[in-house]
Amino acid sequence: MNVVIHLPNGEFGHEIWELTRIFFPGREAKVLHPITGDMAAQDCLAADFLLTVWYSYVNDYEIEVHTKLENKTDKPLKYNIHRFSINEHIKKQPIKEKREIKKILGRCIYDALAEHTGIYPSWGTLTGVRPLKVVHNLMDDGFDDMEVLDILTSGYRVKRDKAELLTGTAGNQRHILVENSDDMVSLYIHIPFCPTRCLYCSFPSVVLDRKSDIADKYLDCLIMELDQAVNELVQRGIMIQSIYIGGGTPTALTYSQLERLMGAVDLVMDGRKIKEYTVECGRPDSLDLDKLSILKAFGVNRISINPQTMNQETLDKIGRKHTVQQVISGINMARYIGFDCINMDVIAGLPGENAEHMEKTMASLASLNPENITVHTLAVKRASRLKKSLEEYPLAGDDTAEEMLRVCHRWIKEMDMIPYYLYRQKYMVGNLENVGYSRRGKECIYNIQMMGEKQTIWGFGAGAVSKIYYSSEDRIQRLPNAKDINEYINRIQGTIHRKKAIIDSML
Ligand code: SF4
């Protein structure tokens, strides 16, 4: 045990744990039971640091926050006491009051730990995966862009460049979110098969075994799940705004399987118009003219062909088993078939790469002229092969990862693209971010809705998570499907039943 966090008020444990971890990279952090202070005695004794944070009201509109950092010496390393006012307007709304207190505590912890460790994280106290939600909440409260920037930099300690990225992105996607209504949803369909497994992959996806009939059995269940739920929805007058078939690699399916899947979606949609229909083609080695023609024939109007890098040596190292030339051919074929909205994913921080590699990747992407580019930062997840073989594949340092993102941003600017969605993940190199960029008017609706959490997304297939949005409470209910493919197949009736019960209760 390296860092123990004690929160006598018993609130915001997860958020404070997430924030504290950033200042102690490589160390384990644990939150002490808030009420009893319970934790194995040896854990407490073994802790290198004890962080205690508490607050109390000194009057109706003022709180006093204590932030104490101790190690095994007699004297605390830091002990700060600060007073903050809570304005009357916030005080009247319990949800906003909680949010304000969380912001204040985060800021106190940030200041104390940054001063002690010399680490000043770029994203300040915004440790969750959806920093845009904070910005939209502020915009909903009537703050203008300059005021939001000020709150982000001073209230949340976000660095200026990241704060500008956030407000810019929020502005570029807001017109889609504000048009949401309760009778409009999106669908996510998961195909958990890939040609090979990438080194960094942590998704619920398996290598497709062509000799087994697992993919056919999977499609039987998936189509059943889709058919029942979508029928229930359309009977109740619900409209489908966007469909996203992701994975995995949906185009790893055989021609007949792909045709069957696309036909089933077409059937449930029964001629209804969908604004956006995406299929992730992912691996260019899973593509040819015939598969692209199937997608086009069934109305797909956005695809994603993901190189991750345009350096062959890295592609070989990360186990993608396709060539740079196959990426270029994939894009050319898609243009030939008539796709006019293509996304390409890249990852900053892949093993062995630096800014020069990213320069080459982005130059190559610019020459292919995609409508969307999504720039991810490598995340080292527990379920990945990478996590288990870090000695073999040393990662880029934080500065290198940041430099790679700067290279991306320069190219993105030259391509006249705008940021339109953004999210963060745990365990990202350099604690950075993932950003989707787009040519104006080509922003992916599904990505915005998925991360915005202001529209219901029904998920189908193994590992898919439905997120049901209750607008009156501004609340999301998550309904996850079984992750394991066999378990998903075995439990399909229960899954269908659960979905139907929720649809019945809502509408
Ligand atoms: S293509 Fe995507 S889902 Fe498939 S193995 Fe690679 S990272 Fe995982």
Coordinates of C-alpha atoms and ligand atoms in Angstrom, one line a residue:
M1 CA 0.0 0.0 0.0
N2 CA 1.5 3.3 -1.0
V3 CA -1.1 6.1 -0.6
V4 CA -4.1 5.9 1.8
I5 CA -6.9 8.5 1.3
H6 CA -9.1 9.3 4.3
L7 CA -12.3 11.2 3.6
P8 CA -14.2 11.7 6.9
N9 CA -17.2 13.3 5.0
G10 CA -17.6 10.0 3.1
E11 CA -18.1 11.7 -0.2
F12 CA -16.5 11.7 -3.7
G13 CA -14.3 8.7 -2.8
H14 CA -13.9 7.5 -6.4
E15 CA -13.3 11.0 -7.9
I16 CA -10.7 11.8 -5.2
W17 CA -9.0 8.4 -5.6
E18 CA -8.8 9.0 -9.4
L19 CA -7.3 12.5 -8.9
T20 CA -4.8 11.4 -6.2
R21 CA -3.4 8.5 -8.3
I22 CA -2.2 11.0 -11.0
F23 CA 0.2 12.6 -8.6
F24 CA 1.7 9.3 -7.5
P25 CA 2.3 7.4 -10.7
G26 CA 3.2 3.7 -10.2
R27 CA 1.9 3.7 -6.6
E28 CA -1.2 2.0 -5.3
A29 CA -3.8 4.2 -3.7
K30 CA -6.7 3.1 -1.5
V31 CA -9.6 5.0 0.1
L32 CA -10.1 4.3 3.8
H33 CA -13.7 3.4 4.8
P34 CA -15.2 6.9 5.4
I35 CA -17.1 6.3 8.5
T36 CA -15.2 3.7 10.5
G37 CA -11.8 4.6 9.0
D38 CA -11.5 0.8 8.6
M39 CA -8.5 -0.7 6.8
A40 CA -6.2 -3.5 7.7
A41 CA -3.7 -2.1 10.3
Q42 CA -0.7 -3.3 8.3
D43 CA -2.0 -1.5 5.2
C44 CA -2.1 1.8 7.1
L45 CA 1.3 1.2 8.6
A46 CA 2.8 0.3 5.2
A47 CA 1.4 3.4 3.6
D48 CA 4.0 5.9 2.4
F49 CA 1.5 8.8 2.3
L50 CA -1.8 9.5 4.1
L51 CA -4.0 12.1 2.5
T52 CA -6.9 13.4 4.6
V53 CA -9.4 15.8 3.2
W54 CA -12.5 17.0 5.0
Y55 CA -14.9 20.0 5.0
S56 CA -17.4 21.6 7.2
Y57 CA -19.9 24.5 7.0
V58 CA -18.8 27.5 9.0
N59 CA -22.1 29.2 8.2
D60 CA -24.9 28.7 5.6
Y61 CA -22.8 30.0 2.7
E62 CA -19.2 29.2 3.6
I63 CA -17.2 25.9 3.9
E64 CA -13.8 25.3 5.4
V65 CA -11.7 22.7 3.7
H66 CA -8.8 20.9 5.3
T67 CA -6.2 19.1 3.2
K68 CA -3.5 17.2 5.0
L69 CA -0.7 15.1 3.5
E70 CA 1.4 13.1 5.9
N71 CA 4.1 10.5 5.6
K72 CA 5.9 8.7 8.3
T73 CA 7.4 11.8 9.9
D74 CA 5.8 13.5 12.9
K75 CA 5.0 16.7 11.0
P76 CA 2.5 16.8 8.1
L77 CA 4.1 17.4 4.7
K78 CA 1.2 19.8 3.9
Y79 CA -1.7 21.0 5.9
N80 CA -3.8 23.7 4.2
I81 CA -7.1 25.2 5.5
H82 CA -9.1 27.3 3.1
R83 CA -12.5 28.9 3.2
F84 CA -14.8 29.1 0.2
S85 CA -18.2 30.8 -0.3
I86 CA -21.1 28.9 -2.0
N87 CA -23.3 31.4 -3.7
E88 CA -27.0 31.6 -2.9
H89 CA -28.1 30.4 -6.4
I90 CA -26.1 27.2 -6.1
K91 CA -27.1 26.7 -2.5
K92 CA -30.7 26.4 -3.5
Q93 CA -30.0 23.4 -5.7
P94 CA -28.7 20.3 -3.9
I95 CA -27.2 18.7 -7.1
K96 CA -25.3 21.9 -8.0
E97 CA -24.2 22.4 -4.4
K98 CA -22.6 18.9 -4.4
R99 CA -21.0 19.6 -7.7
E100 CA -19.6 22.8 -6.4
I101 CA -18.2 21.1 -3.2
K102 CA -16.6 18.4 -5.4
K103 CA -15.0 21.1 -7.5
I104 CA -13.6 22.9 -4.5
L105 CA -12.2 19.7 -2.9
G106 CA -10.6 18.7 -6.2
R107 CA -8.9 22.1 -6.4
C108 CA -7.6 21.9 -2.8
I109 CA -6.2 18.4 -3.4
Y110 CA -4.7 19.4 -6.7
D111 CA -3.0 22.5 -5.2
A112 CA -1.6 20.5 -2.3
L113 CA -0.4 17.5 -4.3
A114 CA 1.0 19.6 -7.2
E115 CA 3.0 21.7 -4.8
H116 CA 4.3 18.6 -3.0
T117 CA 5.1 16.5 -6.1
G118 CA 5.9 19.1 -8.7
I119 CA 3.4 17.4 -11.0
Y120 CA 0.8 19.7 -12.6
P121 CA -1.6 17.6 -14.7
S122 CA -2.8 19.3 -17.9
W123 CA -6.4 18.2 -17.3
G124 CA -6.4 19.7 -13.7
T125 CA -9.0 18.1 -11.5
L126 CA -11.1 16.8 -14.5
T127 CA -10.3 13.1 -14.0
G128 CA -13.5 11.5 -15.4
V129 CA -13.8 10.2 -18.9
R130 CA -16.2 12.9 -20.0
P131 CA -14.8 16.4 -19.4
L132 CA -17.2 17.8 -22.0
K133 CA -20.1 17.2 -19.7
V134 CA -18.7 19.8 -17.3
V135 CA -18.5 22.3 -20.1
H136 CA -22.0 21.6 -21.3
N137 CA -23.4 21.9 -17.8
L138 CA -21.7 25.3 -17.5
M139 CA -23.1 26.4 -20.9
D140 CA -26.6 25.2 -19.8
D141 CA -26.2 27.5 -16.8
G142 CA -25.8 30.4 -19.1
F143 CA -22.0 31.0 -18.9
D144 CA -20.4 32.2 -22.2
D145 CA -17.2 30.8 -23.7
M146 CA -14.9 33.2 -21.9
E147 CA -16.5 32.5 -18.6
V148 CA -16.3 28.8 -19.1
L149 CA -12.6 29.1 -20.0
D150 CA -12.0 31.0 -16.8
I151 CA -13.9 28.4 -14.7
L152 CA -12.0 25.6 -16.3
T153 CA -8.6 27.2 -15.8
S154 CA -9.1 28.7 -12.4
G155 CA -11.8 26.4 -10.9
Y156 CA -10.7 23.1 -12.3
R157 CA -7.0 23.9 -12.9
V158 CA -7.2 22.8 -16.5
K159 CA -4.3 24.1 -18.6
R160 CA -5.2 26.8 -21.1
D161 CA -4.7 24.8 -24.3
K162 CA -6.8 21.9 -23.0
A163 CA -9.5 24.3 -21.8
E164 CA -9.6 25.9 -25.3
L165 CA -9.8 22.4 -26.8
L166 CA -12.7 21.6 -24.5
T167 CA -14.7 24.8 -25.2
G168 CA -14.0 24.6 -28.9
T169 CA -15.2 20.9 -29.1
A170 CA -18.3 21.6 -27.0
G171 CA -19.2 24.5 -29.3
N172 CA -18.7 22.3 -32.4
Q173 CA -21.0 19.5 -31.1
R174 CA -23.6 21.5 -29.2
H175 CA -26.0 22.0 -32.1
I176 CA -26.4 18.2 -32.2
L177 CA -27.0 17.7 -28.5
V178 CA -29.5 20.5 -28.1
E179 CA -31.8 19.0 -30.7
N180 CA -32.2 15.7 -28.8
S181 CA -35.7 14.6 -27.9
D182 CA -37.1 11.6 -25.9
D183 CA -38.4 9.9 -29.0
M184 CA -35.1 9.7 -30.8
V185 CA -32.4 7.0 -30.0
S186 CA -29.3 5.5 -31.6
L187 CA -28.3 1.9 -31.9
Y188 CA -24.9 0.2 -31.4
I189 CA -24.3 -3.3 -32.8
H190 CA -21.2 -5.1 -31.7
I191 CA -19.4 -7.7 -33.8
P192 CA -16.7 -9.2 -31.5
F193 CA -14.5 -10.8 -34.1
C194 CA -11.1 -9.7 -35.5
P195 CA -8.6 -11.2 -37.9
T196 CA -5.9 -11.1 -35.2
R197 CA -5.6 -9.5 -31.8
C198 CA -3.7 -6.2 -31.5
L199 CA -1.1 -5.9 -28.8
Y200 CA -2.9 -3.1 -27.0
C201 CA -6.5 -4.5 -27.4
S202 CA -8.7 -4.7 -24.3
F203 CA -12.1 -4.9 -26.2
P204 CA -14.4 -7.9 -25.9
S205 CA -13.2 -9.3 -29.2
V206 CA -11.8 -12.7 -30.3
V207 CA -9.9 -13.9 -33.3
L208 CA -12.4 -15.3 -35.8
D209 CA -12.0 -19.0 -36.3
R210 CA -13.3 -19.8 -39.8
K211 CA -13.7 -23.5 -39.0
S212 CA -16.1 -22.9 -36.1
D213 CA -19.7 -21.9 -36.5
I214 CA -19.5 -19.5 -33.6
A215 CA -20.0 -16.4 -35.8
D216 CA -23.2 -17.9 -37.3
K217 CA -24.6 -18.7 -33.8
Y218 CA -23.7 -15.3 -32.6
L219 CA -25.5 -13.6 -35.6
D220 CA -28.6 -15.8 -34.8
C221 CA -28.8 -14.3 -31.3
L222 CA -27.8 -10.8 -32.3
I223 CA -30.4 -10.6 -35.0
M224 CA -33.0 -11.9 -32.6
E225 CA -32.1 -9.3 -30.0
L226 CA -32.1 -6.5 -32.5
D227 CA -35.4 -7.6 -34.1
Q228 CA -37.3 -7.8 -30.9
A229 CA -36.1 -4.5 -29.4
V230 CA -36.2 -2.4 -32.5
N231 CA -39.8 -3.6 -33.2
E232 CA -40.8 -2.7 -29.7
L233 CA -39.3 0.8 -30.1
V234 CA -40.8 1.6 -33.5
Q235 CA -44.2 0.3 -32.4
R236 CA -44.0 3.1 -29.8
G237 CA -43.1 5.7 -32.3
I238 CA -39.4 5.9 -31.4
M239 CA -37.1 7.1 -34.2
I240 CA -33.6 6.0 -34.9
Q241 CA -31.1 8.8 -35.4
S242 CA -27.9 6.8 -36.0
I243 CA -26.7 3.2 -36.2
Y244 CA -23.1 2.2 -35.5
I245 CA -21.9 -1.3 -36.2
G246 CA -18.6 -1.6 -34.4
G247 CA -16.3 -4.2 -32.8
G248 CA -14.1 -6.0 -33.2
T249 CA -14.0 -5.8 -37.0
P250 CA -17.5 -6.2 -38.5
T251 CA -15.9 -6.6 -42.0
A252 CA -14.0 -9.7 -40.7
L253 CA -17.3 -11.6 -41.2
T254 CA -17.6 -13.6 -44.4
Y255 CA -19.6 -12.1 -47.3
S256 CA -22.7 -14.1 -46.5
Q257 CA -22.5 -13.3 -42.8
L258 CA -22.0 -9.6 -43.5
E259 CA -24.9 -9.6 -46.0
R260 CA -27.1 -11.4 -43.4
L261 CA -26.3 -8.9 -40.7
M262 CA -26.9 -5.9 -43.0
G263 CA -30.1 -7.5 -44.4
A264 CA -31.4 -8.0 -40.8
V265 CA -30.8 -4.3 -39.9
D266 CA -32.4 -3.3 -43.2
L267 CA -35.5 -5.4 -42.4
V268 CA -36.0 -4.0 -38.9
M269 CA -35.6 -0.5 -40.2
D270 CA -38.3 -1.2 -42.8
G271 CA -37.4 1.7 -45.0
R272 CA -37.2 4.2 -42.2
K273 CA -34.6 6.9 -42.8
I274 CA -31.5 7.0 -40.6
K275 CA -29.4 10.1 -40.6
E276 CA -26.1 8.3 -40.1
Y277 CA -25.2 4.7 -40.6
T278 CA -21.6 3.8 -39.7
V279 CA -19.7 0.5 -40.1
E280 CA -16.3 0.2 -38.6
C281 CA -14.1 -1.6 -41.1
G282 CA -11.1 -1.3 -38.8
R283 CA -8.6 -3.6 -40.4
P284 CA -8.0 -2.8 -44.0
D285 CA -7.1 -6.5 -44.6
S286 CA -10.7 -7.4 -43.9
L287 CA -11.9 -5.3 -46.9
D288 CA -12.4 -5.6 -50.6
L289 CA -14.6 -4.2 -53.2
D290 CA -17.4 -6.8 -52.7
K291 CA -17.6 -6.1 -48.9
L292 CA -17.6 -2.4 -49.4
S293 CA -20.3 -2.8 -52.1
I294 CA -22.5 -4.7 -49.6
L295 CA -22.2 -1.9 -47.1
K296 CA -23.0 0.7 -49.7
A297 CA -26.0 -1.2 -51.0
F298 CA -27.5 -1.3 -47.5
G299 CA -27.2 2.4 -47.0
V300 CA -24.1 2.7 -44.9
N301 CA -22.9 6.3 -45.3
R302 CA -19.9 6.4 -43.0
I303 CA -17.1 3.9 -42.6
S304 CA -13.9 3.8 -40.5
I305 CA -10.7 2.4 -41.9
N306 CA -8.1 2.5 -39.1
P307 CA -4.4 2.4 -39.7
Q308 CA -3.4 3.5 -36.1
T309 CA 0.1 4.2 -37.6
M310 CA 1.4 4.4 -41.1
N311 CA 4.8 2.9 -40.1
Q312 CA 5.1 -0.7 -41.2
E313 CA 7.6 -1.6 -38.5
T314 CA 5.1 -0.5 -35.8
L315 CA 2.1 -2.3 -37.5
D316 CA 4.2 -5.5 -37.4
K317 CA 5.1 -5.0 -33.8
I318 CA 1.5 -4.4 -32.6
G319 CA 0.2 -7.5 -34.3
R320 CA -2.1 -5.8 -36.8
K321 CA -0.9 -8.1 -39.6
H322 CA -1.8 -5.7 -42.4
T323 CA 0.4 -3.4 -44.5
V324 CA 0.5 0.4 -45.0
Q325 CA -0.3 -0.3 -48.6
Q326 CA -3.5 -2.1 -47.6
V327 CA -4.7 1.0 -45.8
I328 CA -4.1 3.1 -48.9
S329 CA -5.9 0.5 -51.1
G330 CA -8.8 0.3 -48.6
I331 CA -9.3 4.1 -48.8
N332 CA -9.0 4.1 -52.6
M333 CA -11.6 1.2 -52.9
A334 CA -14.0 3.0 -50.6
R335 CA -13.8 6.2 -52.6
Y336 CA -14.3 4.2 -55.8
I337 CA -17.5 2.6 -54.3
G338 CA -18.6 6.1 -53.5
F339 CA -18.1 6.6 -49.7
D340 CA -17.8 10.3 -48.9
C341 CA -17.4 10.1 -45.2
I342 CA -14.4 8.0 -44.0
N343 CA -12.8 8.1 -40.6
M344 CA -9.3 7.0 -39.9
D345 CA -8.0 6.3 -36.3
V346 CA -4.5 6.9 -35.2
I347 CA -2.8 6.2 -31.9
A348 CA -0.2 8.4 -30.2
G349 CA 2.3 6.7 -28.0
L350 CA 2.6 3.3 -29.7
P351 CA 5.6 1.3 -28.6
G352 CA 8.8 2.5 -30.3
E353 CA 7.2 5.5 -31.9
N354 CA 8.0 9.2 -31.5
A355 CA 7.1 12.6 -33.1
E356 CA 8.9 11.7 -36.3
H357 CA 6.7 8.6 -36.8
M358 CA 3.6 10.6 -36.1
E359 CA 4.8 13.2 -38.7
K360 CA 5.0 10.4 -41.3
T361 CA 1.6 9.0 -40.3
M362 CA -0.2 12.4 -40.4
A363 CA 1.4 13.3 -43.8
S364 CA 0.2 10.1 -45.2
L365 CA -3.3 10.6 -43.8
A366 CA -3.4 14.1 -45.2
S367 CA -2.7 12.8 -48.6
L368 CA -5.6 10.3 -48.3
N369 CA -7.9 13.2 -47.3
P370 CA -10.4 11.5 -44.9
E371 CA -13.4 13.4 -43.6
N372 CA -12.8 12.4 -40.0
I373 CA -9.6 11.6 -38.1
T374 CA -9.7 10.3 -34.5
V375 CA -6.5 10.8 -32.6
H376 CA -6.2 8.4 -29.6
T377 CA -3.6 8.3 -27.0
L378 CA -2.4 4.8 -26.1
A379 CA -4.1 3.4 -23.0
V380 CA -2.5 0.4 -21.3
K381 CA -5.4 -1.6 -20.1
R382 CA -5.3 -4.6 -17.8
A383 CA -6.9 -7.0 -20.4
S384 CA -4.3 -6.2 -23.1
R385 CA -1.3 -8.3 -24.0
L386 CA 0.7 -5.0 -23.8
K387 CA 0.1 -4.7 -20.1
K388 CA 1.7 -8.1 -19.6
S389 CA 4.7 -7.4 -21.8
L390 CA 5.7 -3.9 -20.9
E391 CA 9.4 -4.9 -20.6
E392 CA 9.4 -6.0 -24.2
Y393 CA 7.6 -2.9 -25.5
P394 CA 8.8 0.1 -23.6
L395 CA 6.2 3.0 -23.9
A396 CA 6.8 6.5 -25.0
G397 CA 7.4 8.9 -22.2
D398 CA 4.8 11.5 -21.3
D399 CA 6.7 14.3 -23.1
T400 CA 7.0 12.2 -26.3
A401 CA 3.3 11.4 -26.3
E402 CA 2.5 15.1 -25.9
E403 CA 4.9 16.0 -28.7
M404 CA 3.1 13.4 -30.9
L405 CA -0.3 15.1 -30.2
R406 CA 1.2 18.5 -31.1
V407 CA 2.2 17.0 -34.4
C408 CA -1.3 15.7 -34.9
H409 CA -2.8 19.1 -34.0
R410 CA -0.6 20.9 -36.6
W411 CA -1.6 18.6 -39.4
I412 CA -5.3 18.7 -38.3
K413 CA -5.1 22.5 -38.5
E414 CA -3.6 22.4 -42.0
M415 CA -6.4 20.0 -43.0
D416 CA -8.9 22.6 -41.8
M417 CA -10.6 20.1 -39.5
I418 CA -12.4 20.9 -36.2
P419 CA -12.5 18.9 -32.9
Y420 CA -16.0 17.6 -32.5
Y421 CA -15.8 15.0 -29.7
L422 CA -13.4 14.2 -26.9
Y423 CA -13.1 11.7 -24.1
R424 CA -10.5 10.4 -21.8
Q425 CA -9.7 6.9 -20.5
K426 CA -7.9 5.5 -17.5
Y427 CA -4.3 4.4 -17.9
M428 CA -3.6 6.7 -20.9
V429 CA 0.0 7.5 -21.6
G430 CA 0.8 11.0 -20.3
N431 CA -2.8 11.2 -18.9
L432 CA -3.8 12.8 -22.2
E433 CA -7.0 12.5 -24.3
N434 CA -8.7 11.1 -27.4
V435 CA -10.1 13.6 -29.8
G436 CA -12.3 13.1 -32.9
Y437 CA -11.7 15.7 -35.7
S438 CA -13.9 16.3 -38.7
R439 CA -14.4 18.4 -41.7
R440 CA -17.2 20.8 -41.1
G441 CA -20.6 19.2 -41.5
K442 CA -19.1 15.6 -41.4
E443 CA -19.1 15.2 -37.6
C444 CA -20.2 11.7 -36.5
I445 CA -23.5 12.0 -34.7
Y446 CA -23.2 8.7 -33.0
N447 CA -19.8 9.5 -31.4
I448 CA -21.3 12.8 -30.1
Q449 CA -24.4 11.1 -28.7
M450 CA -22.4 8.2 -27.2
M451 CA -20.1 10.5 -25.2
G452 CA -22.6 13.2 -24.6
E453 CA -25.0 10.9 -22.6
K454 CA -28.0 12.9 -23.5
Q455 CA -29.7 10.4 -25.8
T456 CA -30.6 6.7 -25.3
I457 CA -28.2 4.3 -27.0
W458 CA -29.5 0.8 -27.3
G459 CA -26.6 -1.7 -27.5
F460 CA -26.8 -5.1 -29.1
G461 CA -24.4 -8.1 -29.0
A462 CA -21.8 -9.4 -26.6
G463 CA -20.2 -6.7 -24.4
A464 CA -22.6 -4.0 -25.7
V465 CA -23.9 -1.6 -23.1
S466 CA -27.3 0.1 -23.5
K467 CA -27.4 3.5 -22.0
I468 CA -30.9 4.6 -21.3
Y469 CA -31.3 8.3 -20.8
Y470 CA -34.0 9.8 -18.5
S471 CA -34.1 13.4 -19.6
S472 CA -36.4 14.5 -16.7
E473 CA -33.7 13.4 -14.2
D474 CA -30.8 13.9 -16.5
R475 CA -29.7 10.4 -15.6
I476 CA -28.3 7.4 -17.5
Q477 CA -29.2 3.8 -16.7
R478 CA -26.6 1.3 -17.9
L479 CA -27.7 -2.1 -19.1
P480 CA -24.7 -4.3 -20.0
N481 CA -24.9 -7.4 -22.1
A482 CA -22.7 -10.4 -21.2
K483 CA -19.2 -9.8 -22.5
D484 CA -18.2 -13.4 -23.2
I485 CA -19.6 -14.6 -26.6
N486 CA -20.7 -18.0 -25.4
E487 CA -22.3 -16.5 -22.3
Y488 CA -24.1 -13.9 -24.5
I489 CA -25.4 -16.8 -26.7
N490 CA -26.6 -18.9 -23.7
R491 CA -28.3 -15.9 -22.0
I492 CA -29.9 -14.4 -25.1
Q493 CA -33.5 -14.9 -23.9
G494 CA -32.8 -13.2 -20.6
T495 CA -31.1 -10.3 -22.4
I496 CA -34.1 -9.8 -24.7
H497 CA -36.5 -10.0 -21.8
R498 CA -34.6 -7.4 -19.8
K499 CA -34.6 -5.0 -22.7
K500 CA -38.3 -5.4 -23.3
A501 CA -39.1 -4.9 -19.6
I502 CA -37.2 -1.5 -19.7
I503 CA -38.9 -0.4 -22.9
D504 CA -42.3 -1.4 -21.4
S505 CA -41.6 0.6 -18.2
M506 CA -40.5 3.7 -20.1
L507 CA -43.0 4.1 -22.8
Ligands
SF4_1 S1 -8.9 -4.3 -34.4 FE1 -9.7 -3.3 -32.6 S2 -11.0 -4.8 -31.6 FE2 -9.8 -5.9 -33.1 S3 -8.0 -6.7 -32.0 FE3 -7.4 -4.7 -32.8 S4 -7.9 -3.2 -31.2 FE4 -9.0 -5.1 -30.7

